[in-house]
Short mmCIF file of N, CA and C in Angstrom, two decimals:
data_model
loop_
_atom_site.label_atom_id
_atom_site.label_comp_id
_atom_site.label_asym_id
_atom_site.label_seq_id
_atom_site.Cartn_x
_atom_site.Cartn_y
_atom_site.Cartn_z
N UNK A 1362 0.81 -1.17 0.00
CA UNK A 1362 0.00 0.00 0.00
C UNK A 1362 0.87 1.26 0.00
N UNK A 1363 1.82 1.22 0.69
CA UNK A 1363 3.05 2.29 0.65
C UNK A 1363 3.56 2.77 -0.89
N UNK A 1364 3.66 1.62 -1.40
CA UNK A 1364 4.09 1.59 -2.56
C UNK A 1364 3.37 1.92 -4.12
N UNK A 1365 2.15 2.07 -2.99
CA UNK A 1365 1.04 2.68 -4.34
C UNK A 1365 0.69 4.26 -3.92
N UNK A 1366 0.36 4.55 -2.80
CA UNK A 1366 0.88 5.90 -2.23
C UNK A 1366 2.19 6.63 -2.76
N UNK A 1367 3.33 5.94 -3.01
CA UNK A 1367 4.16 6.61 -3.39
C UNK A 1367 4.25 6.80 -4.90
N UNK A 1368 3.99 5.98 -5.15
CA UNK A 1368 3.29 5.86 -7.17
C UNK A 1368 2.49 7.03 -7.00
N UNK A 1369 1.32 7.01 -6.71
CA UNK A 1369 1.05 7.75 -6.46
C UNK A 1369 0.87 9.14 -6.25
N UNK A 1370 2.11 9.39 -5.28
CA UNK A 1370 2.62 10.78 -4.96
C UNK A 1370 3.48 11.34 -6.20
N UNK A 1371 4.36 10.06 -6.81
CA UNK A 1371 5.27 10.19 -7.83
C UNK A 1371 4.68 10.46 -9.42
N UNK A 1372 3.27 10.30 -9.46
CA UNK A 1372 2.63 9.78 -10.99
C UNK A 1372 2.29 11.56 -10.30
N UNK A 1373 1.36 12.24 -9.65
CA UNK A 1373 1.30 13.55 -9.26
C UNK A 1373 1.99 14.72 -9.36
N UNK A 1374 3.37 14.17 -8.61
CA UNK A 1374 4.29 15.03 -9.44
C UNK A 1374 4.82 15.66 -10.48
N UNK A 1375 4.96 14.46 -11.06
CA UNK A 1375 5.03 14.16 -12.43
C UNK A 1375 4.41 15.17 -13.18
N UNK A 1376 3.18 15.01 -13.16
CA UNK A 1376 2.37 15.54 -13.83
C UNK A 1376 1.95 17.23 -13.59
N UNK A 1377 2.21 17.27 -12.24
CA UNK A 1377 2.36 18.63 -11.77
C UNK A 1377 3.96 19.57 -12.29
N UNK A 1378 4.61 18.83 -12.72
CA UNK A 1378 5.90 19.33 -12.83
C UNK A 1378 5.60 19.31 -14.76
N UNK A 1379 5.25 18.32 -15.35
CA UNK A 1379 4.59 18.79 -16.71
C UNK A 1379 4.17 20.10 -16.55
N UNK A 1380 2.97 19.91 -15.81
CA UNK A 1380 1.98 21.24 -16.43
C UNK A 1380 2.83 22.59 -16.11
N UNK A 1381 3.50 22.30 -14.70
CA UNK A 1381 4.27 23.76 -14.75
C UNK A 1381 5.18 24.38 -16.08
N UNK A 1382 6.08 23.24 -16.57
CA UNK A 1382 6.61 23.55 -17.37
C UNK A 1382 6.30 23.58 -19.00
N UNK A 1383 4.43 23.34 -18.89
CA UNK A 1383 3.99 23.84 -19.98
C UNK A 1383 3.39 25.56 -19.88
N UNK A 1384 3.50 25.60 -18.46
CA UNK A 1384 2.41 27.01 -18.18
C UNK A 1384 3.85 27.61 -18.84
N UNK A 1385 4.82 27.45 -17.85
CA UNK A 1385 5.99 28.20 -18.37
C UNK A 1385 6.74 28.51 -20.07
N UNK A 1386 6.81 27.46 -20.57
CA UNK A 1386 6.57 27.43 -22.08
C UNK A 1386 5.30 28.24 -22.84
N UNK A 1387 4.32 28.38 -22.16
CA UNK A 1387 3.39 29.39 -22.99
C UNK A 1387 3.40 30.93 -22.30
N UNK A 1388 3.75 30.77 -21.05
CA UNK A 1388 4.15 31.93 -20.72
C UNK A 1388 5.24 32.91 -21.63
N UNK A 1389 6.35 32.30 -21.63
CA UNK A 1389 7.27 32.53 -22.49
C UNK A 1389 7.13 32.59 -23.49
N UNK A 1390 5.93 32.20 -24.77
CA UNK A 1390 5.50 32.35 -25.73
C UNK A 1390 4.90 33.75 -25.71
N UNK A 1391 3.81 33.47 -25.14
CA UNK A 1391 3.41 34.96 -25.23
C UNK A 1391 3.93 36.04 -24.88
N UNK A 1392 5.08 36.08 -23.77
CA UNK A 1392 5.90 37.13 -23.56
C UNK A 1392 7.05 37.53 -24.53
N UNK A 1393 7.34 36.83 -25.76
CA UNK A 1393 7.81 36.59 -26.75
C UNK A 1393 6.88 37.55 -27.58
N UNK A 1394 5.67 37.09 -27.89
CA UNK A 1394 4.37 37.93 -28.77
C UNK A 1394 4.30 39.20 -28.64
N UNK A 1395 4.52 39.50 -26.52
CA UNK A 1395 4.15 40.88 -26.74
C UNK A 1395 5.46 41.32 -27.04
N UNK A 1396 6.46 40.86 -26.59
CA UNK A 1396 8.04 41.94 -27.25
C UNK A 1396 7.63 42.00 -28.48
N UNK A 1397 7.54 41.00 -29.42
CA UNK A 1397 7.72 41.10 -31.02
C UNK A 1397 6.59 42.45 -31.56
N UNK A 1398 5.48 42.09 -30.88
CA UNK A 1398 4.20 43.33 -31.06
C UNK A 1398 4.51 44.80 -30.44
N UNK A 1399 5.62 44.86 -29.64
CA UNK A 1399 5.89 46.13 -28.81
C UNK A 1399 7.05 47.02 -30.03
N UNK A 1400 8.11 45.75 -30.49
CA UNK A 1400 8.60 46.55 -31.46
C UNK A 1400 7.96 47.18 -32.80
N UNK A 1401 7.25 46.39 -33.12
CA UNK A 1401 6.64 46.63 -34.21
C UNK A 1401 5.79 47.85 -34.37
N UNK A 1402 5.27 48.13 -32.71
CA UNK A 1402 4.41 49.37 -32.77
C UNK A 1402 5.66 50.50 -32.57
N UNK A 1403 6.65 50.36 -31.91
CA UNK A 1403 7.48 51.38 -31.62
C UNK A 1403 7.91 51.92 -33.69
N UNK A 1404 8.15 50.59 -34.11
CA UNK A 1404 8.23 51.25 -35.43
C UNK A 1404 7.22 52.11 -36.01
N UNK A 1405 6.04 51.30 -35.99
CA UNK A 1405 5.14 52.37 -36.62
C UNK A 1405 5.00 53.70 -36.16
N UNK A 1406 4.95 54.00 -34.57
CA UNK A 1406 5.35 55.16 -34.16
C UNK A 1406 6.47 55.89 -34.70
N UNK A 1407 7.29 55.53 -34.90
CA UNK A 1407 8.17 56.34 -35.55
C UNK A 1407 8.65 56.60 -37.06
N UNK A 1408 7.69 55.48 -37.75
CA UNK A 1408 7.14 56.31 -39.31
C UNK A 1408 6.11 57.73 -38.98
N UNK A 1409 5.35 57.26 -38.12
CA UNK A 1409 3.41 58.14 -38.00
C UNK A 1409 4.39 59.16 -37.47
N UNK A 1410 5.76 59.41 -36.73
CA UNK A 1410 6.21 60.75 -36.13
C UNK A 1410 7.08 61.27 -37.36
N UNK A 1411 7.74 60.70 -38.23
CA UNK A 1411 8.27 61.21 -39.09
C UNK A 1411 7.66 61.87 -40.32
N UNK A 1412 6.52 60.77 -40.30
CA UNK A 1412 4.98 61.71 -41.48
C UNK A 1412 4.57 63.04 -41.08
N UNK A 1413 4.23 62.93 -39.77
CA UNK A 1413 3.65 64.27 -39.07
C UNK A 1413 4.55 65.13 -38.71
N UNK A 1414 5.92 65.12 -39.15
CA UNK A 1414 7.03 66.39 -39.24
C UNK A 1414 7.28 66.47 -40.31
N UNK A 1415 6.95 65.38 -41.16
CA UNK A 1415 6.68 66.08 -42.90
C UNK A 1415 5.76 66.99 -43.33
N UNK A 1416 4.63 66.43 -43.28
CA UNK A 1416 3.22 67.11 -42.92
C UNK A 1416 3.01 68.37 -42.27
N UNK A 1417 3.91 69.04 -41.07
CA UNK A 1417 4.20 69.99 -40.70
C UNK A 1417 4.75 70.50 -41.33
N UNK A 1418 5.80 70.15 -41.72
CA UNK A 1418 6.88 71.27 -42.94
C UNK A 1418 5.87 71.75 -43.81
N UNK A 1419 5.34 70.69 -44.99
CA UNK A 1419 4.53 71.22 -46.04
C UNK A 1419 3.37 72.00 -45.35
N UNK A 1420 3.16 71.97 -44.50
CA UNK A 1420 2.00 72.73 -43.75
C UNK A 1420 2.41 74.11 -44.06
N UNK A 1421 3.68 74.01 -43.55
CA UNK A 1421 4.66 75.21 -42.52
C UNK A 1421 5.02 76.20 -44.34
N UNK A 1422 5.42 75.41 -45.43
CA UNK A 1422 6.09 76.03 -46.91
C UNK A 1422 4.63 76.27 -47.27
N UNK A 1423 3.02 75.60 -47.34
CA UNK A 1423 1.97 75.99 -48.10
C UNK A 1423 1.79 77.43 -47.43
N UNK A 1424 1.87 78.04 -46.24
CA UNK A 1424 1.67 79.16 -45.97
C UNK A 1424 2.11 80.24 -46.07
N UNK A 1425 3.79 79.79 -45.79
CA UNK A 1425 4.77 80.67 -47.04
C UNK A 1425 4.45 80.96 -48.42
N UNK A 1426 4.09 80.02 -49.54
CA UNK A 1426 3.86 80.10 -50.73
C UNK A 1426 2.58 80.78 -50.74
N UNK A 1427 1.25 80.85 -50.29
CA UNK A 1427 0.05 81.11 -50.33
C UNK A 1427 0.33 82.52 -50.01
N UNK A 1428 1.08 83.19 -49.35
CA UNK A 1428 1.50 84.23 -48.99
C UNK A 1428 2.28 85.23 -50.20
N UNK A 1429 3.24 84.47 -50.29
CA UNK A 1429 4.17 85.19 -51.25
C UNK A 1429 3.53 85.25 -52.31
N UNK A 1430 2.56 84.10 -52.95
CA UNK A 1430 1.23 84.60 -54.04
C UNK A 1430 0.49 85.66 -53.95
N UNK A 1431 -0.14 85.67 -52.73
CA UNK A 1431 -0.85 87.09 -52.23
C UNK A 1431 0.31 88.19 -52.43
N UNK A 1432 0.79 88.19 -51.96
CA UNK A 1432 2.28 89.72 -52.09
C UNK A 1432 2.17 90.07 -54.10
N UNK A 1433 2.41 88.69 -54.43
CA UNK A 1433 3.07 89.07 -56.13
C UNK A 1433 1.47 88.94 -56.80
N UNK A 1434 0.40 88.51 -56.29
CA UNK A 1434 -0.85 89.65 -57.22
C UNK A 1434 -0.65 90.98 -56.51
N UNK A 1435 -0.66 91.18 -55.72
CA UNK A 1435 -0.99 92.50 -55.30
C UNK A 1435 0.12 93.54 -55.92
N UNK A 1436 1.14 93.16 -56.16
CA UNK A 1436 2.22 93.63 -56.62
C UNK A 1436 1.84 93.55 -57.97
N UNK A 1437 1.29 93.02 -58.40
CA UNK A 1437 1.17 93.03 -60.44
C UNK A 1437 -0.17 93.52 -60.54
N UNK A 1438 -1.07 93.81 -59.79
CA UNK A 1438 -2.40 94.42 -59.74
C UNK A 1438 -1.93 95.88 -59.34
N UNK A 1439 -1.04 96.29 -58.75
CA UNK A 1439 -0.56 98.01 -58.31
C UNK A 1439 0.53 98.04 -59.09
N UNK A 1440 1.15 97.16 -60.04
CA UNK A 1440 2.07 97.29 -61.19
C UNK A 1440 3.27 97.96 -60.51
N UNK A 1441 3.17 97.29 -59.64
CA UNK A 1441 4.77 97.33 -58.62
C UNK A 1441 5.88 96.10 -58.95
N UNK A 1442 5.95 96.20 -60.30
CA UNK A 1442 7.23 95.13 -60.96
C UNK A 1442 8.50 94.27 -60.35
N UNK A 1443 8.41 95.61 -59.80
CA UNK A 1443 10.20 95.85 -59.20
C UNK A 1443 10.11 94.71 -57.63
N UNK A 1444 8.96 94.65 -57.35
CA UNK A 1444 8.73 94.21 -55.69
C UNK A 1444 8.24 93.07 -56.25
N UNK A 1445 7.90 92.83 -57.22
CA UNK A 1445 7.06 91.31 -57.69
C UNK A 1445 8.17 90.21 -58.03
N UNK A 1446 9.47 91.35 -58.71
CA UNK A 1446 10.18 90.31 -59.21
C UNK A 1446 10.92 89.05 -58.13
N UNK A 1447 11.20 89.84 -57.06
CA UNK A 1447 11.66 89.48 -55.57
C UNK A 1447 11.14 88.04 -55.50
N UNK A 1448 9.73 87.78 -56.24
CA UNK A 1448 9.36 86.59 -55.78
C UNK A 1448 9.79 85.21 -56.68
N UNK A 1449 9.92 85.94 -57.93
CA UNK A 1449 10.11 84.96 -58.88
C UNK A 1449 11.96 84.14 -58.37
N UNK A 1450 12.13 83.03 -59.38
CA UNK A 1450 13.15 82.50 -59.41
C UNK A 1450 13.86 83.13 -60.49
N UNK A 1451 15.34 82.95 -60.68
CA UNK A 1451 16.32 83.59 -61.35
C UNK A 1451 15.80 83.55 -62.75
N UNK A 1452 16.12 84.49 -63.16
CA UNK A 1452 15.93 84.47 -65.33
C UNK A 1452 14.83 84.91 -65.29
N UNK A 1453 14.17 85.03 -64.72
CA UNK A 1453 12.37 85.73 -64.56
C UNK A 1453 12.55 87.11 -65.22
N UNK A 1454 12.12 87.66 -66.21
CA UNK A 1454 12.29 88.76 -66.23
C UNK A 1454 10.16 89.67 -66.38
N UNK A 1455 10.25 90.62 -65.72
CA UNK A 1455 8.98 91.13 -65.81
C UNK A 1455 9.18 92.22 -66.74
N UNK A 1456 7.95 92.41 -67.89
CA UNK A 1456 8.14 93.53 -68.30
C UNK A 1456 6.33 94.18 -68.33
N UNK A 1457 6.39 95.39 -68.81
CA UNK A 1457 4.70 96.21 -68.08
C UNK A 1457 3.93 95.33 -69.50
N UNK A 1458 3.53 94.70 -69.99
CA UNK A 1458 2.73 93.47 -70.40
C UNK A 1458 3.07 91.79 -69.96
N UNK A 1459 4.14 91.37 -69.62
CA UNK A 1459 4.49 90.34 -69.32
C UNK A 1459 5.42 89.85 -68.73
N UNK A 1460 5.39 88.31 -67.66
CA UNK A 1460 6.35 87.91 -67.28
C UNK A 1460 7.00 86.53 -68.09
N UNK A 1461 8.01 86.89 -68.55
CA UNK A 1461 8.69 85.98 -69.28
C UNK A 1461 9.92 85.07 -68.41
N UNK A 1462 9.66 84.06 -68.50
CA UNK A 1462 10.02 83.07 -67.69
C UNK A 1462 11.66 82.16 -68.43
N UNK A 1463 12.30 81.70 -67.43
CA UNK A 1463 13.49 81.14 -67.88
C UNK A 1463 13.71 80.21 -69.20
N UNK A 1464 12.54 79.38 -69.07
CA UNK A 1464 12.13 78.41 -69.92
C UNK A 1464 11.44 79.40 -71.33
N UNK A 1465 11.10 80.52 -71.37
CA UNK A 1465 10.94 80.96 -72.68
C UNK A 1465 8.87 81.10 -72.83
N UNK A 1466 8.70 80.52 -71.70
CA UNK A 1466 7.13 80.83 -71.64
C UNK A 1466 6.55 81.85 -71.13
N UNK A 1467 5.75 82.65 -71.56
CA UNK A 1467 5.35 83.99 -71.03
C UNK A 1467 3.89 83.68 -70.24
N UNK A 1468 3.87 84.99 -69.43
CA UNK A 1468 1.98 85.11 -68.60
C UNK A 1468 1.94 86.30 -69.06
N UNK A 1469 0.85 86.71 -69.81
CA UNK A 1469 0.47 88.07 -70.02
C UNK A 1469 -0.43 88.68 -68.48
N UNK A 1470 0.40 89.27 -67.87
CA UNK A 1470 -0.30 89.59 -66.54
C UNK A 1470 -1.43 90.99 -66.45
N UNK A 1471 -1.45 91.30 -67.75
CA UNK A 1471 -2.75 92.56 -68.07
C UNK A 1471 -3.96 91.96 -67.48
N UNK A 1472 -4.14 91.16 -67.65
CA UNK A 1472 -5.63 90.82 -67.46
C UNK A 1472 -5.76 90.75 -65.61
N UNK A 1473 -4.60 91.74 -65.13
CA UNK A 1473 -4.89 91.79 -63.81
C UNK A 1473 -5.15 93.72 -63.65
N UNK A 1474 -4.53 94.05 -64.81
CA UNK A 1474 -4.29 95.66 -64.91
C UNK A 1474 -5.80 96.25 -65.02
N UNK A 1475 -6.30 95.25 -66.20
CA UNK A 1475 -7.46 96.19 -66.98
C UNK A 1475 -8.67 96.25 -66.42
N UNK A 1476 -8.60 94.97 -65.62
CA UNK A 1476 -10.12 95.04 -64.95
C UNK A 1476 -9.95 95.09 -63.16
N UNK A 1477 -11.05 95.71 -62.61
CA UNK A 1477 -10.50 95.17 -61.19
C UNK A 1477 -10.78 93.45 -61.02
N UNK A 1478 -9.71 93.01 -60.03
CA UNK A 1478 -9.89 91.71 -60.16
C UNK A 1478 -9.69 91.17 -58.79
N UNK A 1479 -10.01 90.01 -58.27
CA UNK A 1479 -9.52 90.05 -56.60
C UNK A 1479 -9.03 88.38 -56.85
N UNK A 1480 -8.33 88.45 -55.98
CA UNK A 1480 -7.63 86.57 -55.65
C UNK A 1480 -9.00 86.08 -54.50
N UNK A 1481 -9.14 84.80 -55.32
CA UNK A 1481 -9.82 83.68 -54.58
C UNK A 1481 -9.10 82.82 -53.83
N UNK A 1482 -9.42 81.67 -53.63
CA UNK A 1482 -9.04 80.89 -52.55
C UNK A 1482 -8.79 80.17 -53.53
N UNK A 1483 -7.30 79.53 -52.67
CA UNK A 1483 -7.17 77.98 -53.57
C UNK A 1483 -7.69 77.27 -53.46
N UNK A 1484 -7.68 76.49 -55.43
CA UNK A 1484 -8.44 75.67 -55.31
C UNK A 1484 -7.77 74.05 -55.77
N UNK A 1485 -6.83 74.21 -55.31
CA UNK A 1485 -5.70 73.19 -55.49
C UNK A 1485 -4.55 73.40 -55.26
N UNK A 1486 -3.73 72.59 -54.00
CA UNK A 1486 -2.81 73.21 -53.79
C UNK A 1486 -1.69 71.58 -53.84
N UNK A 1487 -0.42 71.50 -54.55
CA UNK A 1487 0.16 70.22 -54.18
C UNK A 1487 1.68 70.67 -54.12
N UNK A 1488 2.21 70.41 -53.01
CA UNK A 1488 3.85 70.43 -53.04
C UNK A 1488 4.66 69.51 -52.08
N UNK A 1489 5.30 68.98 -52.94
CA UNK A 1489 6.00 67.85 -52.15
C UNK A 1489 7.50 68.30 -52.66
N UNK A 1490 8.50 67.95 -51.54
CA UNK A 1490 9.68 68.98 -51.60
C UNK A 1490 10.13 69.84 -51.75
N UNK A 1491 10.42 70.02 -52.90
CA UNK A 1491 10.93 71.24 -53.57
C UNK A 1491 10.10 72.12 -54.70
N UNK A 1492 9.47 71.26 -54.75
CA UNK A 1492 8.19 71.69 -55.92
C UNK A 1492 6.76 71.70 -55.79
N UNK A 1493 6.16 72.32 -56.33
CA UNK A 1493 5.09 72.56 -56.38
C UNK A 1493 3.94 73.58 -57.09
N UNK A 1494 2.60 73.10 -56.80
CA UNK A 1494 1.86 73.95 -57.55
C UNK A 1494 0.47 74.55 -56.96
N UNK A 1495 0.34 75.64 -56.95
CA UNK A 1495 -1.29 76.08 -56.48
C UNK A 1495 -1.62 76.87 -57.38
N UNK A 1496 -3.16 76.26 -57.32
CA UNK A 1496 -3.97 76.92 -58.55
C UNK A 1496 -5.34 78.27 -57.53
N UNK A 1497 -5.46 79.10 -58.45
CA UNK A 1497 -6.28 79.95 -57.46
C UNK A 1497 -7.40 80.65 -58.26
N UNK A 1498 -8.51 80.64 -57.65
CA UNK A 1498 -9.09 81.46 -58.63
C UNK A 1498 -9.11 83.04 -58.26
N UNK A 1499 -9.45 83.78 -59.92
CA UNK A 1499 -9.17 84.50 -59.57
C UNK A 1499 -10.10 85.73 -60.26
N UNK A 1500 -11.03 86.57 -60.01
CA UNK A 1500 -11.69 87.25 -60.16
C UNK A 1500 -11.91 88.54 -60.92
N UNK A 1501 -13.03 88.98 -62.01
CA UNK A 1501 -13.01 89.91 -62.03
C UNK A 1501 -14.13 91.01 -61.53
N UNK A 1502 -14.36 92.15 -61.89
CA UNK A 1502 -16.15 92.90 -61.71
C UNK A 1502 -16.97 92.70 -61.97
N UNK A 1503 -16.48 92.03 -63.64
CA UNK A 1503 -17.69 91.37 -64.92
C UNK A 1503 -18.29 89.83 -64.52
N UNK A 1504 -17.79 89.29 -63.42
CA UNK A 1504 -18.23 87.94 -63.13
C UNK A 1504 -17.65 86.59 -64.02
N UNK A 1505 -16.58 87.45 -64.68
CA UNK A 1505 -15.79 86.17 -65.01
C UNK A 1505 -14.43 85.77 -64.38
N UNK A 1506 -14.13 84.91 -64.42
CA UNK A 1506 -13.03 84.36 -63.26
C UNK A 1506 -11.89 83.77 -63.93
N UNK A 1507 -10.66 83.48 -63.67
CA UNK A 1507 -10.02 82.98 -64.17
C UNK A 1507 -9.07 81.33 -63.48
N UNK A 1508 -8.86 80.79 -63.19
CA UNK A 1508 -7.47 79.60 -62.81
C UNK A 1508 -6.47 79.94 -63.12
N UNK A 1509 -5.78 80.65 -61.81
CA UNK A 1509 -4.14 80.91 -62.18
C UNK A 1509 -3.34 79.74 -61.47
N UNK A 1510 -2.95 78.96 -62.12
CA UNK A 1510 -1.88 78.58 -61.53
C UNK A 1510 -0.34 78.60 -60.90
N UNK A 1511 -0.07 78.66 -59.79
CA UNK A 1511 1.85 79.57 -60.15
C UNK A 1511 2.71 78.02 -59.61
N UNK A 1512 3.30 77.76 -60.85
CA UNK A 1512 4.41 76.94 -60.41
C UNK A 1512 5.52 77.47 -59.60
N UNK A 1513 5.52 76.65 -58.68
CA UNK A 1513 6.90 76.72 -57.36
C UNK A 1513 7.72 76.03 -57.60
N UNK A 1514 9.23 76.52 -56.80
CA UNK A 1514 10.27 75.69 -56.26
C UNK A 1514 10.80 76.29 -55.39
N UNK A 1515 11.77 75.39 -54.49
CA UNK A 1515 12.45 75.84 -53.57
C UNK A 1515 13.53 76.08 -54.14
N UNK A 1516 14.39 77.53 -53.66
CA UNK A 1516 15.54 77.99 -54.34
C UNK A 1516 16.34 78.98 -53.28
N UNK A 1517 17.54 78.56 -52.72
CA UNK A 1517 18.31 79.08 -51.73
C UNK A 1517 17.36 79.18 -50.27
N UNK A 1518 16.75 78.44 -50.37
CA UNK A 1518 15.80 77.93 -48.91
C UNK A 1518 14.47 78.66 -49.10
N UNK A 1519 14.15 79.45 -50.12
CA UNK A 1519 12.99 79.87 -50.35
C UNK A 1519 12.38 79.68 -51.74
N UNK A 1520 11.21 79.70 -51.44
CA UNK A 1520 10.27 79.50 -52.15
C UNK A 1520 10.01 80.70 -53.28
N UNK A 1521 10.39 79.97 -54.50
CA UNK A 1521 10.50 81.47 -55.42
C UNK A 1521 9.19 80.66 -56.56
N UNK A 1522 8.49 81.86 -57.17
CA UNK A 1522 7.75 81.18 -58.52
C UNK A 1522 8.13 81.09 -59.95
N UNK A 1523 8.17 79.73 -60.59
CA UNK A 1523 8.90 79.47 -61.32
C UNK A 1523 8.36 79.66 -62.71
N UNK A 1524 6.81 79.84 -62.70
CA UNK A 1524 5.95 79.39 -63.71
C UNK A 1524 4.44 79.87 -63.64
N UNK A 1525 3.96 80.63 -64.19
CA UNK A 1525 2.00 80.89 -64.29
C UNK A 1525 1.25 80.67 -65.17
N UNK A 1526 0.45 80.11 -65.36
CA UNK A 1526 -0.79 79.69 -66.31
C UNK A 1526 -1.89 80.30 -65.94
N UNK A 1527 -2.89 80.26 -67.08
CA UNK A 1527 -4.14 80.71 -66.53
C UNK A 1527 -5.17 79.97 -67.30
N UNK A 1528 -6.33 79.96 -67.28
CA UNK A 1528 -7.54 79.33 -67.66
C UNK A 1528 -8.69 80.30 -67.46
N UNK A 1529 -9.49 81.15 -68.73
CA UNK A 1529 -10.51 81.90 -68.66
C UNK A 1529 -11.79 80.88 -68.08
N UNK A 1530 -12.85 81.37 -67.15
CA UNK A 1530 -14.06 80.23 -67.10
C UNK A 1530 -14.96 81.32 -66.49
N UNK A 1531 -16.44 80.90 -67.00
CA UNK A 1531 -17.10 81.57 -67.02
C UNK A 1531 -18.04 81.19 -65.65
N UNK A 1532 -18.31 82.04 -64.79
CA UNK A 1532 -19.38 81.96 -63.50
C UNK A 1532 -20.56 81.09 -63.84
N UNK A 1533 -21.27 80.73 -62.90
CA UNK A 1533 -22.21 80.10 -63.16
C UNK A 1533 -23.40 81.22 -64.09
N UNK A 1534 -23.42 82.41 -63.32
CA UNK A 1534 -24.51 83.30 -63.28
C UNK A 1534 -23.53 83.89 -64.71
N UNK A 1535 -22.84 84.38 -65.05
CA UNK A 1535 -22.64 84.47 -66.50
C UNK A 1535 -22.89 82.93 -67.51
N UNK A 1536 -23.27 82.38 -67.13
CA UNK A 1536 -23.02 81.14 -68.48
C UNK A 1536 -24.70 81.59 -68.28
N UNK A 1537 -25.53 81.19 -67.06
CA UNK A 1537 -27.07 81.66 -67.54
C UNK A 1537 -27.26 82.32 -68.16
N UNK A 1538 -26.65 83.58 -68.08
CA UNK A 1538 -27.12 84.77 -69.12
C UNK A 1538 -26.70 84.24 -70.44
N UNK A 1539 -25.53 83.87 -70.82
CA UNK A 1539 -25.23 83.88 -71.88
C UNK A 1539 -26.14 82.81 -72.77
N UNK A 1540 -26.33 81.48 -71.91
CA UNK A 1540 -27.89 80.81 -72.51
C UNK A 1540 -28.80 81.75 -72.62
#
């Protein structure tokens, strides 16, 4: 009877000393899981912090540029040349009908002279690094509007304009009439 008592005690053990060293084996598994899951988030944290100091910058240059746009209409609407050119990039040359650009493409900027005209809000704005573009509309008395676009770049740490387009379009309330 001793001897089955001790079987017994011994088959118990046994088995108690298994299970510990399975608790322990899954313990260790999962404490394994969460390290592997702890790095993985520390990474993503530190893409999501490096996006959102990108994201800040371009935040930080769209307000610069949206600005220095505002300065150079207002400057080519009071035909203040001389203060407009400040904004452009090198080879820009302005003359009192046009700005002729490095690349050999001109903006006839009259159509800011002849009529009164006011800057709208952008209506597209994209710059990633060094480049970029915002488009704006842009107004006259007569209710027709235009899409200026001013190509950007960054040039000696600032933001100079490299390039303008435009697009005539007609208001809603002028196209009625004109039906």
């Amino acid at each position: 009877m001793k001897r089955y008592i001790f079987l017994l005690i011994l088959v118990c053990l046994s088995l108690f000393s298994s299970s510990c060293s399975s608790n322990a084996s899954q313990i260790n598994q999962e404490n394994m899981r969460i390290i592997d899951e702890n790095l993985m988030l520390k990474e993503k944290m530190a893409e999501l912090e490096m996006k959102l100091e990108q994201l800040q910058e371009e935040m930080i240059d769209t307000e610069i540029i949206q600005n220095q746009i505002s300065n150079v209409f207002k400057c080519l609407v009071q035909k203040d040349f001389k203060q407009a050119k400040e904004s452009f990039s090198e080879g820009v040359e302005i003359t009192q009908q046009e700005i002729i650009f490095g690349n050999g493409t001109t903006f006839d900027h009259r159509i800011f002279h002849d009529q009164q005209v006011f800057l709208g809000k952008p209506i597209d704005c994209t710059i990633e690094r060094k480049v970029g573009c915002v488009t704006y509309e842009v107004y006259n008395n007569k209710g027709v509007h235009y899409d200026v676009t001013f190509l950007v770049q960054e040039q000696d740490n600032a933001w100079k304009i490299s390039g303008m387009t435009f697009a005539p379009t007609i208001s809603p309330d002028m196209k009625k009439m004109r039906d």
